[in-house]
XYZ file of C-alpha atoms in Angstrom:
364
model
C -12.201 7.083 7.180
C -14.705 8.730 9.486
C -17.702 10.455 7.948
C -17.707 14.302 8.290
C -19.526 15.399 11.227
C -22.945 16.982 10.680
C -23.177 20.799 11.012
C -24.687 21.663 14.338
C -25.940 25.240 15.031
C -28.625 26.701 17.174
C -31.984 27.317 15.479
C -31.540 31.221 15.727
C -28.223 30.965 13.950
C -29.117 28.379 11.430
C -30.970 30.539 9.041
C -27.897 32.857 8.885
C -25.486 30.124 8.590
C -27.489 28.268 5.866
C -29.674 30.930 4.317
C -30.851 28.766 1.363
C -31.324 25.516 3.251
C -33.865 26.248 6.002
C -33.887 25.257 9.568
C -33.723 21.436 9.298
C -31.367 19.104 7.281
C -32.617 19.048 3.843
C -33.795 15.742 2.356
C -31.667 13.585 4.572
C -28.556 15.601 3.991
C -26.778 15.950 7.368
C -22.962 16.109 6.675
C -21.496 19.558 7.263
C -19.588 19.701 4.070
C -22.662 18.634 1.951
C -24.957 21.190 3.661
C -22.401 23.839 2.959
C -22.179 22.990 -0.756
C -25.993 23.137 -0.944
C -26.057 26.467 0.756
C -23.572 27.849 -1.737
C -25.377 26.584 -4.786
C -27.134 29.149 -6.936
C -30.969 28.962 -6.826
C -31.407 28.051 -10.480
C -29.509 24.828 -10.133
C -30.356 23.941 -6.580
C -32.860 21.267 -7.332
C -30.351 19.355 -9.498
C -27.565 19.807 -6.772
C -30.033 18.705 -4.008
C -30.591 15.379 -5.693
C -26.786 14.866 -6.350
C -25.998 15.665 -2.645
C -28.749 13.352 -1.424
C -27.156 10.519 -3.436
C -23.845 11.455 -2.012
C -25.195 11.413 1.625
C -26.743 8.022 0.959
C -23.512 6.601 -0.341
C -21.658 7.793 2.687
C -24.238 6.224 5.013
C -23.979 3.003 3.271
C -20.100 3.111 3.548
C -20.487 3.739 7.296
C -22.109 0.430 7.753
C -19.335 -1.594 6.117
C -16.263 -3.225 7.726
C -13.131 -1.112 7.663
C -11.366 -2.842 4.828
C -14.453 -3.113 2.603
C -15.082 0.598 3.234
C -11.522 1.526 2.201
C -11.928 -0.487 -1.080
C -15.251 1.143 -1.836
C -13.979 4.690 -1.093
C -10.998 3.980 -3.361
C -13.125 2.644 -6.217
C -15.262 5.637 -5.999
C -12.288 7.890 -6.089
C -10.852 6.231 -9.231
C -14.387 6.093 -10.905
C -14.522 9.850 -10.635
C -11.138 10.200 -12.217
C -9.470 11.312 -9.010
C -6.347 10.041 -7.224
C -4.541 8.958 -10.272
C -2.263 11.944 -10.880
C 1.508 11.532 -10.824
C 1.873 12.850 -7.347
C 0.005 9.682 -6.148
C 2.726 7.458 -7.611
C 4.930 5.391 -5.287
C 7.480 2.711 -5.990
C 8.795 -0.522 -4.632
C 11.669 -2.817 -5.707
C 10.281 -5.387 -8.158
C 12.085 -8.397 -6.388
C 10.519 -7.333 -3.018
C 7.167 -6.954 -4.754
C 7.359 -10.343 -6.610
C 9.007 -12.486 -3.945
C 7.570 -10.784 -0.792
C 8.384 -10.848 2.811
C 6.921 -12.913 5.599
C 3.284 -12.168 6.209
C 3.544 -12.656 10.066
C 6.272 -12.138 12.616
C 8.390 -15.373 12.791
C 11.191 -16.689 15.025
C 12.961 -17.940 11.916
C 16.249 -16.017 11.190
C 16.195 -16.425 7.378
C 13.542 -16.132 4.558
C 13.790 -17.246 1.134
C 11.457 -16.814 -1.866
C 11.495 -17.364 -5.529
C 9.343 -16.034 -8.309
C 10.118 -16.664 -11.934
C 13.618 -15.260 -12.628
C 13.922 -13.597 -9.355
C 15.151 -14.894 -5.952
C 15.216 -13.305 -2.604
C 16.950 -14.292 0.720
C 16.686 -12.144 3.817
C 18.793 -12.735 7.032
C 17.698 -11.164 10.334
C 20.420 -9.074 11.975
C 21.358 -7.238 15.196
C 21.412 -3.645 16.275
C 23.541 -1.979 18.925
C 21.422 -0.836 21.966
C 23.001 2.441 23.177
C 21.472 1.989 26.656
C 23.045 -1.493 27.380
C 25.984 -1.383 24.953
C 24.987 -4.879 23.752
C 24.010 -6.198 20.346
C 20.290 -7.228 20.242
C 18.811 -9.434 17.779
C 16.093 -8.116 15.471
C 13.349 -10.122 13.783
C 12.826 -10.521 10.115
C 10.873 -7.692 8.613
C 7.239 -8.767 8.080
C 3.631 -7.789 7.538
C 2.023 -4.791 6.152
C 4.099 -2.318 8.117
C 7.426 -3.529 6.576
C 5.991 -3.305 3.002
C 4.648 0.246 3.578
C 7.956 1.431 4.963
C 9.924 -0.045 2.172
C 7.584 1.495 -0.375
C 7.799 4.879 1.306
C 11.575 5.002 1.592
C 12.032 3.541 -1.982
C 9.719 6.158 -3.347
C 11.602 8.997 -1.573
C 14.869 7.669 -3.017
C 13.559 7.759 -6.491
C 11.765 11.116 -6.084
C 14.851 12.759 -4.665
C 17.218 10.838 -7.112
C 19.941 10.022 -4.608
C 20.744 7.241 -1.974
C 21.080 9.771 0.759
C 17.454 11.079 1.230
C 15.704 13.476 3.506
C 12.627 12.056 5.075
C 9.805 13.297 7.229
C 11.006 14.067 10.736
C 7.792 12.737 12.430
C 6.858 8.958 12.333
C 3.480 10.012 13.377
C 3.097 12.065 10.265
C 3.879 9.129 8.029
C 1.555 6.824 9.902
C -1.206 9.375 9.518
C -0.553 9.798 5.725
C -1.304 6.078 5.393
C -4.734 6.622 7.025
C -3.623 4.726 10.137
C -4.525 5.830 13.686
C -1.372 6.932 15.663
C -1.504 4.947 18.852
C 1.002 4.386 21.646
C 1.771 1.402 23.870
C 3.064 -2.105 22.930
C -0.081 -2.865 20.838
C -0.105 0.507 19.119
C 0.856 1.564 15.631
C 4.053 3.587 16.697
C 5.440 0.382 18.422
C 4.578 -1.804 15.264
C 6.374 0.500 12.890
C 9.347 1.001 15.211
C 9.740 -2.733 15.162
C 9.688 -2.923 11.494
C 12.148 -0.006 11.025
C 14.637 -1.775 13.306
C 14.146 -5.057 11.476
C 14.820 -3.432 8.151
C 17.880 -1.543 9.476
C 19.360 -4.779 10.789
C 18.721 -7.315 7.974
C 20.796 -8.387 5.077
C 19.307 -9.065 1.659
C 20.536 -11.299 -1.235
C 18.728 -10.437 -4.434
C 19.280 -12.877 -7.410
C 18.261 -12.077 -10.963
C 18.481 -14.494 -13.783
C 19.625 -13.027 -17.105
C 20.307 -14.138 -20.658
C 18.056 -15.617 -23.215
C 17.836 -18.955 -21.450
C 18.643 -17.683 -17.970
C 22.244 -18.923 -18.160
C 23.540 -15.852 -16.390
C 22.725 -14.430 -12.872
C 23.281 -11.137 -11.165
C 23.572 -11.274 -7.428
C 23.250 -8.359 -4.974
C 24.194 -8.875 -1.458
C 23.496 -5.784 0.628
C 21.734 -4.175 3.485
C 19.021 -1.895 2.465
C 20.583 0.928 4.556
C 24.255 1.705 4.921
C 23.562 4.347 7.519
C 20.464 4.684 9.756
C 21.087 6.474 12.995
C 18.060 5.168 14.898
C 16.887 3.860 18.185
C 13.481 5.014 18.862
C 12.342 5.756 22.385
C 10.593 2.861 24.253
C 8.091 5.138 26.037
C 4.959 5.979 24.045
C 5.073 9.459 25.974
C 8.270 10.462 24.375
C 8.245 12.230 21.010
C 8.812 9.760 18.261
C 11.198 11.050 15.488
C 12.678 9.715 12.236
C 16.296 10.421 11.610
C 16.539 13.382 9.137
C 18.402 11.401 6.666
C 18.569 7.747 5.597
C 21.310 6.359 3.404
C 20.579 3.524 1.122
C 23.540 1.244 0.380
C 24.947 1.849 -3.094
C 24.017 -1.572 -4.363
C 20.382 -1.382 -3.108
C 19.920 2.085 -4.407
C 21.254 1.132 -7.936
C 18.938 -1.793 -7.938
C 15.926 0.025 -6.994
C 16.509 2.589 -9.737
C 16.728 -0.153 -12.329
C 14.165 -2.583 -10.932
C 11.252 -0.696 -9.368
C 7.482 -0.801 -10.120
C 5.042 2.101 -9.836
C 2.155 1.846 -7.432
C -0.901 4.047 -6.728
C -0.791 5.293 -3.153
C -4.603 5.230 -2.867
C -4.606 1.604 -3.844
C -1.891 0.758 -1.329
C -4.056 2.385 1.394
C -7.139 0.337 0.340
C -5.088 -2.950 0.822
C -2.897 -2.031 3.680
C -4.892 -4.243 6.108
C -3.673 -7.400 4.465
C 0.115 -7.936 3.575
C -1.061 -10.760 1.091
C -3.414 -8.414 -0.674
C -0.638 -5.850 -0.887
C 1.736 -8.605 -2.442
C -1.059 -9.668 -5.015
C -1.588 -5.945 -6.038
C 2.243 -5.416 -6.326
C 2.394 -8.662 -8.407
C -0.507 -7.794 -10.553
C 0.911 -4.369 -11.360
C 4.199 -5.961 -12.208
C 2.564 -8.491 -14.457
C 0.242 -5.989 -16.060
C 2.917 -3.508 -17.045
C 4.995 -6.082 -18.956
C 1.979 -7.837 -20.610
C 1.617 -8.025 -24.430
C -0.654 -10.941 -24.655
C -2.817 -13.039 -22.330
C -0.845 -14.783 -19.585
C -1.875 -17.929 -17.794
C -0.347 -18.965 -14.365
C -0.986 -22.398 -12.819
C -2.411 -22.980 -9.433
C 0.733 -24.692 -8.446
C 2.817 -21.548 -9.313
C 0.314 -19.351 -7.434
C 0.347 -21.551 -4.304
C 4.137 -21.496 -4.424
C 4.302 -17.653 -4.316
C 1.260 -16.790 -2.208
C 0.278 -19.977 -0.467
C 3.016 -20.273 2.303
C 1.436 -21.721 5.386
C -1.578 -23.357 3.714
C -1.914 -27.098 4.213
C -5.018 -27.601 1.995
C -4.928 -26.375 -1.580
C -8.776 -26.098 -1.614
C -8.567 -23.482 1.274
C -5.838 -21.589 -0.637
C -7.825 -21.462 -3.910
C -10.946 -20.184 -2.103
C -8.970 -17.440 -0.219
C -7.048 -16.568 -3.342
C -10.185 -16.181 -5.386
C -11.806 -13.929 -2.643
C -8.699 -11.760 -2.657
C -8.834 -11.337 -6.389
C -12.480 -10.474 -6.042
C -11.611 -7.779 -3.617
C -8.898 -6.301 -5.607
C -11.245 -6.220 -8.647
C -13.573 -4.063 -6.444
C -10.932 -1.348 -6.627
C -9.930 -2.109 -10.199
C -13.233 -3.196 -11.946
C -11.664 -2.988 -15.520
C -8.863 -5.284 -14.580
C -9.445 -8.437 -16.780
C -8.351 -11.391 -14.794
C -10.051 -14.708 -14.429
C -9.691 -17.820 -12.273
C -10.532 -21.393 -13.543
C -9.743 -24.925 -12.691
C -6.249 -24.630 -14.229
C -5.110 -21.394 -12.520
C -5.239 -17.703 -13.395
C -5.315 -15.630 -16.561
C -4.742 -11.894 -17.150
C -5.328 -9.890 -20.203
C -3.215 -6.818 -21.288
C -4.713 -3.273 -21.084
C -3.761 0.396 -20.678
C -2.229 1.921 -17.517
C -5.452 3.463 -16.302
C -6.769 -0.031 -15.514
C -4.462 -0.129 -12.529
C -5.005 3.610 -11.820
C -1.575 4.701 -13.062
C -0.853 7.687 -15.114
C 0.074 7.079 -18.741
C 3.761 7.336 -19.409
C 4.790 10.841 -20.531
C 5.454 11.003 -24.185
C 9.142 11.690 -25.171
């Protein structure tokens, strides 16, 4: 997020524009919105407001020196600390099996993906889409990375909000990308192309979702489905052409019924903070799922953690170090989250919804 630009006016106009501030930026305050707030402050509280705005300017200046992802985390933690960004309209949702089992972190040439977590299993098979220009079926890759996760979250949330599998969505892909705080860029390396690839991958793939049931897990429920039963979509290949979503997307009946029963709530601001790393997104989803169902302290072994989050790691020591760093970064956003790592694995303590920046459940 870029810092607001400083207010720039000619000296002759400055006294009129900021009659209570003077000709020069005050006490190191340079940003236009802060100068405006100071100019609008009544004289009898201006000294107090001046110090508060100095502190805010200093905070923004510190943020501007941080790497992008660290800046996002710091901004989100500050937002939550002020009691903002936790209202119900910040809620989003994702299917609990997708949250717990996850998708590939990086593009892969593999045509199938399998993952297991506890009593949940997920298998995804890459599919094909018909190219209207050639009349040929074209193979699509497996959905992967942050973009696929963000799209699934967005579309799942819309289905839950609208309460039906046939949902109306934003007509502009660019608008959705901007809503995530991502720059809209064209070309093969741009954000539009990356999202286009993941939309096509999701439209073409098949999913098998397995859920164990019964007191001892002696029963299973299996869902074999495509996420979408109808998706009229083939986005333009030229970055100069207008990029549009279809006006409607229809979830398959099986998938829609599954997400209405098995979805977890997320805070949109937290998702934005972690969007640069698909693994941090997965850990955030997983922590939210665990936290909501927690009645007492829960311990999870390093072996189980590596099975879920350590695909691609050859050395367990490296995995442990990286996982510890990612938990540390997640706690930057959720400082009240009581989690600990030790030689045996991971422990998490129960708490209230506000620990994960979620609104409390409405009373019935």
